[in-house]
């Protein structure tokens, strides 16, 4: 494949450092919707005569691509134009987080704890996957954690509706028409049913968020039931498919991804994604992880989370103060003090996101300052100890 999953999905969740999507330039980090069966109103079919006409013309192209009339009828039954998909596609904002912030999300205490628990629950499957494909079980588990929070956030948007809406919309019409045809071929092959063919608003599916064309190229039937079922609550086929993806993109069995320089890292290329922050020695397997998501932050997030799941400790190197002059400890203190004053900054994790900025703005207004939403050492001092 010439495109990574992230490139194909526009960096959906771009953490550019995109984790949904993904952090920082990275992407997914457990992205979009949860497994709730309730969809927002704008992700339910809405009348659109132009879309209906497009679908009518598409049916001929799909038939030429080998899609049967029965599959087309079943696939499009109950589907329709989803205005919220177009809105989300148009409103994607590439934003950059520091590596420090990305890792605070990607390898948070909660994600590490859940990852270790998920690894323990599925140890036999993960070890069997590792034996077959040569990709370490903890690396596969880490990708699972960043992509869907270990299966908790797989998405519940009908893939046929999502991909047909984006193909009709036309901004990347040719790409999404390919995804739509691939999704219909998934149905035609019998791997899943129209009701179960769900995913993110942009058509990424399953525990490890495969787009339909990647599914066609790399998904495997690890359970041997005759279906490559990445949608099931049983993650076996998804985990094996992820390992197969990495193997076929050049994973070297027995070689570590890399590590923090000075912390028993393997010999490799030295990178420093955040100026003034820790340096990492990375191997060819690091570059294979980037085939899954073309972001240094994402690949370090996967590697570091995989090490944590296997019992390793946090990053030991220090990060410099942010552009506002605050260290992570300062940012945690700021969030803690805002919460204590009744301004909801969310969990004190040191990541200044939209919730923290809203809390800062509200506090600034309360003390007669311009509501910039920007943190600062002076703001921290004003909140006291």
Coordinates of C-alpha atoms in Angstrom, one line a residue:
X1 CA 0.0 0.0 0.0
X2 CA 1.2 3.5 -0.8
X3 CA -0.9 5.1 1.9
X4 CA -0.8 4.6 5.6
X5 CA -4.1 4.3 7.5
X6 CA -3.7 7.8 8.8
X7 CA -2.9 9.4 5.4
X8 CA -5.9 7.7 4.0
X9 CA -8.2 8.9 6.7
X10 CA -6.7 12.4 6.6
X11 CA -5.2 12.1 9.9
X12 CA -8.6 11.7 11.4
X13 CA -7.8 12.7 14.9
X14 CA -4.8 14.3 13.9
X15 CA -2.6 14.8 16.7
X16 CA -0.1 15.9 14.3
X17 CA 1.8 15.0 16.5
X18 CA -3.5 13.2 14.9
X19 CA -4.3 10.4 18.2
X20 CA -8.6 10.8 17.4
X21 CA -8.8 10.3 16.0
X22 CA -5.3 10.3 17.2
X23 CA -2.7 13.0 19.6
X24 CA -1.0 15.1 18.6
X25 CA 0.1 14.6 15.3
X26 CA -0.8 11.3 15.8
X27 CA -4.2 10.1 15.6
X28 CA -6.6 7.8 17.0
X29 CA -6.2 7.4 20.7
X30 CA -9.5 5.9 21.0
X31 CA -11.4 8.0 18.6
X32 CA -14.8 9.1 17.8
X33 CA -18.0 7.4 19.0
X34 CA -18.4 4.8 21.7
X35 CA -20.3 1.5 21.4
X36 CA -23.5 3.2 22.4
X37 CA -26.3 2.3 20.1
X38 CA -27.6 5.9 20.1
X39 CA -26.3 8.1 17.3
X40 CA -26.4 11.9 17.3
X41 CA -29.2 13.4 15.2
X42 CA -26.8 14.6 12.5
X43 CA -25.4 11.0 12.1
X44 CA -28.8 9.6 11.2
X45 CA -30.1 9.6 7.6
X46 CA -31.6 12.8 6.4
X47 CA -33.5 13.5 3.1
X48 CA -31.2 14.6 0.3
X49 CA -32.5 14.2 -3.3
X50 CA -29.0 14.8 -4.8
X51 CA -27.5 12.1 -2.7
X52 CA -30.3 9.7 -3.8
X53 CA -29.6 10.5 -7.4
X54 CA -25.9 9.9 -6.8
X55 CA -26.6 6.5 -5.2
X56 CA -28.7 5.5 -8.3
X57 CA -25.9 6.3 -10.6
X58 CA -23.3 4.6 -8.3
X59 CA -25.2 1.3 -8.5
X60 CA -24.2 0.9 -12.1
X61 CA -20.5 1.5 -11.3
X62 CA -20.7 -0.9 -8.4
X63 CA -22.3 -3.6 -10.6
X64 CA -19.4 -3.1 -13.0
X65 CA -17.0 -3.7 -10.1
X66 CA -18.6 -7.0 -9.4
X67 CA -21.2 -6.1 -6.7
X68 CA -24.4 -8.1 -7.1
X69 CA -27.8 -6.5 -7.1
X70 CA -28.7 -8.5 -4.0
X71 CA -25.7 -7.0 -2.1
X72 CA -26.5 -3.5 -3.3
X73 CA -30.1 -3.9 -2.1
X74 CA -29.1 -5.3 1.3
X75 CA -26.2 -2.8 1.7
X76 CA -28.2 0.3 1.0
X77 CA -31.4 -0.8 2.8
X78 CA -32.1 1.7 5.6
X79 CA -29.0 3.8 4.9
X80 CA -28.9 7.4 3.7
X81 CA -27.1 10.8 3.7
X82 CA -25.5 11.7 7.0
X83 CA -25.1 15.4 7.3
X84 CA -22.9 15.0 10.4
X85 CA -20.3 13.1 8.4
X86 CA -19.8 16.0 6.0
X87 CA -19.7 18.4 8.9
X88 CA -17.0 16.4 10.7
X89 CA -15.0 16.0 7.5
X90 CA -15.1 19.7 6.8
X91 CA -14.3 20.7 10.3
X92 CA -11.2 18.6 10.9
X93 CA -8.5 20.7 12.4
X94 CA -4.9 19.7 12.2
X95 CA -3.5 20.7 15.6
X96 CA -0.2 20.0 17.2
X97 CA 0.4 18.8 20.7
X98 CA 3.8 18.3 22.2
X99 CA 5.1 14.8 22.5
X100 CA 4.8 15.2 26.3
X101 CA 1.0 15.9 26.0
X102 CA 0.6 13.1 23.5
X103 CA 2.3 10.5 25.8
X104 CA 0.2 11.8 28.7
X105 CA -2.8 10.7 26.8
X106 CA -1.4 7.7 25.0
X107 CA 0.2 6.1 28.0
X108 CA -2.0 7.6 30.8
X109 CA -2.3 5.6 34.0
X110 CA -5.8 4.6 33.0
X111 CA -4.7 3.4 29.5
X112 CA -1.8 1.4 31.0
X113 CA -4.0 -0.2 33.6
X114 CA -6.7 -1.1 31.1
X115 CA -4.0 -2.4 28.7
X116 CA -2.5 -4.7 31.3
X117 CA -5.9 -6.0 32.1
X118 CA -6.8 -6.5 28.4
X119 CA -3.5 -8.3 27.9
X120 CA -4.2 -10.6 30.8
X121 CA -7.7 -11.4 29.6
X122 CA -6.6 -12.2 26.1
X123 CA -3.1 -13.5 26.8
X124 CA -3.6 -16.9 25.0
X125 CA -4.9 -15.2 21.9
X126 CA -2.2 -12.6 21.8
X127 CA 0.5 -15.1 22.4
X128 CA -0.9 -17.2 19.5
X129 CA -1.0 -14.1 17.3
X130 CA 2.6 -13.3 18.2
X131 CA 3.7 -16.9 17.4
X132 CA 2.1 -16.8 14.0
X133 CA 3.1 -13.3 12.8
X134 CA 6.1 -12.4 14.9
X135 CA 4.7 -9.1 16.2
X136 CA 5.0 -8.9 20.0
X137 CA 1.7 -9.3 21.9
X138 CA 2.2 -6.1 23.9
X139 CA 2.7 -4.1 20.6
X140 CA -0.5 -5.4 19.2
X141 CA -2.3 -4.6 22.5
X142 CA -0.9 -1.0 22.4
X143 CA -2.3 -0.4 19.0
X144 CA -5.6 -1.8 20.1
X145 CA -5.5 0.7 23.0
X146 CA -4.7 3.7 20.9
X147 CA -7.2 2.9 18.2
X148 CA -10.3 2.0 20.2
X149 CA -9.4 2.1 23.9
X150 CA -9.2 -1.7 23.9
X151 CA -12.5 -2.1 22.1
X152 CA -14.6 0.4 24.1
X153 CA -14.7 3.0 21.2
X154 CA -15.1 1.1 18.0
X155 CA -17.7 3.4 16.5
X156 CA -21.3 2.7 15.6
X157 CA -21.9 4.7 12.4
X158 CA -23.1 2.6 9.4
X159 CA -20.2 2.3 7.1
X160 CA -22.2 2.2 3.9
X161 CA -24.0 5.5 4.9
X162 CA -20.7 7.1 6.0
X163 CA -18.6 6.2 2.9
X164 CA -21.4 6.9 0.4
X165 CA -22.1 10.3 2.0
X166 CA -18.4 11.2 1.7
X167 CA -18.1 9.8 -1.8
X168 CA -21.2 11.8 -2.8
X169 CA -19.9 15.0 -1.1
X170 CA -16.9 14.8 -3.4
X171 CA -14.1 16.4 -1.5
X172 CA -12.3 13.1 -1.7
X173 CA -15.0 11.4 -3.7
X174 CA -12.8 8.9 -5.6
X175 CA -11.1 7.7 -2.4
X176 CA -14.4 7.2 -0.6
X177 CA -16.0 5.5 -3.5
X178 CA -13.2 2.9 -3.4
X179 CA -14.0 2.5 0.3
X180 CA -17.7 2.1 -0.4
X181 CA -17.1 -0.5 -3.0
X182 CA -14.7 -2.3 -0.7
X183 CA -17.3 -2.2 2.1
X184 CA -19.9 -3.7 -0.2
X185 CA -17.5 -6.5 -1.2
X186 CA -17.1 -7.2 2.6
X187 CA -20.8 -7.7 2.7
X188 CA -20.8 -9.8 -0.4
X189 CA -18.1 -12.1 1.0
X190 CA -20.2 -12.8 4.0
X191 CA -17.7 -11.6 6.6
X192 CA -20.4 -9.5 8.3
X193 CA -24.0 -8.2 7.9
X194 CA -25.2 -4.8 7.0
X195 CA -26.4 -4.2 10.6
X196 CA -22.9 -5.1 12.0
X197 CA -20.9 -3.1 9.4
X198 CA -20.4 -0.1 11.5
X199 CA -17.4 2.1 12.5
X200 CA -16.2 5.7 12.8
X201 CA -17.8 8.6 10.9
X202 CA -15.1 8.1 8.2
X203 CA -15.5 4.4 7.8
X204 CA -12.7 3.0 10.0
X205 CA -13.9 -0.3 11.5
X206 CA -13.4 -2.7 14.4
X207 CA -11.1 -2.9 17.4
X208 CA -8.1 -1.6 15.5
X209 CA -9.9 0.7 13.0
X210 CA -9.3 -0.7 9.6
X211 CA -10.6 1.2 6.6
X212 CA -12.4 -1.1 4.1
X213 CA -9.6 -1.3 1.6
X214 CA -7.1 -2.1 4.3
X215 CA -9.5 -4.8 5.6
X216 CA -9.6 -6.3 2.1
X217 CA -5.8 -6.3 1.9
X218 CA -4.8 -7.4 5.4
X219 CA -7.7 -8.8 7.5
X220 CA -7.4 -12.5 8.5
X221 CA -9.7 -15.2 9.9
X222 CA -7.7 -16.1 13.0
X223 CA -10.6 -18.0 14.7
X224 CA -11.2 -20.2 11.7
X225 CA -14.9 -19.7 11.6
X226 CA -14.9 -18.7 7.9
X227 CA -15.3 -14.9 8.5
X228 CA -12.8 -12.1 9.1
X229 CA -14.8 -10.6 11.9
X230 CA -13.2 -7.5 13.2
X231 CA -16.6 -6.2 14.6
X232 CA -17.2 -8.9 17.1
X233 CA -16.8 -8.3 20.8
X234 CA -14.2 -11.1 20.5
X235 CA -11.1 -9.2 19.3
X236 CA -9.2 -12.2 18.0
X237 CA -9.6 -11.5 14.3
X238 CA -8.9 -7.8 14.8
X239 CA -5.7 -8.4 16.8
X240 CA -4.4 -10.9 14.3
X241 CA -5.3 -8.7 11.4
X242 CA -3.2 -5.9 13.0
X243 CA -0.3 -8.2 13.4
X244 CA -0.7 -9.4 9.8
X245 CA -0.7 -5.8 8.6
X246 CA 2.6 -5.1 10.4
X247 CA 4.2 -8.3 9.3
X248 CA 3.4 -7.7 5.7
X249 CA 4.7 -4.2 5.9
X250 CA 8.1 -5.5 7.0
X251 CA 8.1 -6.2 10.8
X252 CA 11.3 -7.9 11.9
X253 CA 10.7 -10.7 14.4
X254 CA 12.7 -10.3 17.6
X255 CA 13.7 -6.6 17.0
X256 CA 12.5 -4.0 19.5
X257 CA 10.7 -0.9 18.2
X258 CA 13.2 1.3 20.0
X259 CA 13.3 3.1 23.3
X260 CA 14.4 6.1 25.3
X261 CA 18.1 6.8 24.9
X262 CA 19.9 5.8 28.0
X263 CA 17.2 3.4 29.0
X264 CA 18.4 0.1 27.5
X265 CA 17.3 1.2 24.0
X266 CA 18.4 -0.8 21.0
X267 CA 20.9 0.6 18.6
X268 CA 19.1 2.6 15.9
X269 CA 18.4 6.1 14.5
X270 CA 18.2 8.8 17.1
X271 CA 15.2 11.1 17.0
X272 CA 14.0 13.9 19.3
X273 CA 10.4 14.8 18.4
X274 CA 10.1 17.6 21.0
X275 CA 13.0 20.0 21.2
X276 CA 14.6 19.9 24.6
X277 CA 12.8 16.6 25.4
X278 CA 13.9 13.0 25.6
X279 CA 15.7 11.4 22.7
X280 CA 14.7 8.0 21.3
X281 CA 16.7 5.3 19.5
X282 CA 14.4 3.7 16.9
X283 CA 14.7 0.7 14.6
X284 CA 13.1 -0.4 11.4
X285 CA 10.1 -1.7 13.4
X286 CA 9.4 1.9 14.5
X287 CA 9.0 2.7 10.8
X288 CA 6.7 -0.2 10.3
X289 CA 4.5 1.1 13.1
X290 CA 4.4 4.4 11.1
X291 CA 2.9 2.4 8.2
X292 CA -0.2 2.0 10.5
X293 CA -0.2 5.8 11.3
X294 CA 2.4 8.0 9.8
X295 CA 3.4 10.0 12.9
X296 CA 6.5 9.8 15.1
X297 CA 4.3 10.7 18.1
X298 CA 1.9 7.8 17.3
X299 CA 4.7 5.3 16.8
X300 CA 6.4 6.4 20.0
X301 CA 3.0 6.2 21.8
X302 CA 2.5 2.7 20.6
X303 CA 6.0 1.7 21.5
X304 CA 6.0 3.3 24.9
X305 CA 2.5 2.0 25.8
X306 CA 3.6 -1.5 24.7
X307 CA 6.6 -1.2 27.1
X308 CA 4.3 0.0 29.9
X309 CA 1.9 -2.9 29.3
X310 CA 4.8 -5.3 29.6
X311 CA 5.7 -3.8 33.0
X312 CA 8.1 -1.0 32.0
X313 CA 8.1 2.4 33.7
X314 CA 7.3 6.0 32.5
X315 CA 9.6 8.2 30.4
X316 CA 12.5 9.2 32.6
X317 CA 13.8 12.1 30.6
X318 CA 12.4 15.6 31.3
X319 CA 10.5 17.8 29.0
X320 CA 11.0 21.6 28.8
X321 CA 8.4 24.1 29.9
X322 CA 5.7 24.7 27.4
X323 CA 5.2 27.9 25.3
X324 CA 3.5 29.5 28.3
X325 CA 6.4 28.8 30.6
X326 CA 4.7 26.0 32.5
X327 CA 6.0 22.5 33.3
X328 CA 3.7 19.5 33.4
X329 CA 3.6 19.8 37.2
X330 CA 2.6 23.4 36.9
X331 CA -0.2 22.5 34.5
X332 CA -1.4 19.8 36.8
X333 CA -1.4 22.2 39.7
X334 CA -3.3 24.8 37.6
X335 CA -6.0 22.3 36.7
X336 CA -6.2 21.1 40.4
X337 CA -6.6 24.6 41.7
X338 CA -9.2 25.5 39.1
X339 CA -11.3 22.4 40.0
X340 CA -11.0 23.4 43.7
X341 CA -12.4 26.8 42.9
X342 CA -15.4 25.3 41.1
X343 CA -14.1 25.8 37.5
X344 CA -14.2 22.4 35.8
X345 CA -10.8 21.8 34.2
X346 CA -11.4 18.0 34.0
X347 CA -8.9 15.4 35.2
X348 CA -5.7 17.0 36.3
X349 CA -3.4 15.4 33.7
X350 CA -1.3 18.3 32.7
X351 CA -2.8 18.5 29.2
X352 CA -4.4 21.9 28.5
X353 CA -7.2 21.1 26.2
X354 CA -10.5 22.7 25.4
X355 CA -12.0 21.9 28.8
X356 CA -9.1 23.4 30.7
X357 CA -9.2 26.5 28.5
X358 CA -12.9 27.0 29.1
X359 CA -12.2 26.7 32.8
X360 CA -9.4 29.2 32.6
X361 CA -11.6 31.6 30.6
X362 CA -14.3 31.4 33.2
X363 CA -11.9 32.0 36.0
X364 CA -10.3 35.0 34.2
X365 CA -13.8 36.5 33.7
X366 CA -14.5 36.0 37.4
X367 CA -11.5 38.0 38.4
X368 CA -12.0 40.7 35.8
X369 CA -9.3 39.7 33.3
X370 CA -9.7 39.2 29.6
X371 CA -10.9 35.7 28.9
X372 CA -8.0 34.4 26.7
X373 CA -8.1 30.8 28.0
X374 CA -4.3 30.9 28.1
X375 CA -2.5 29.5 31.1
X376 CA 0.4 31.4 32.6
X377 CA 2.7 31.3 35.7
X378 CA 0.9 34.5 36.9
X379 CA -2.5 32.8 36.5
X380 CA -1.2 29.8 38.5
X381 CA 0.0 32.2 41.3
X382 CA -3.3 34.0 41.4
X383 CA -5.0 30.7 42.2
X384 CA -2.9 30.3 45.3
X385 CA -1.6 27.1 46.8

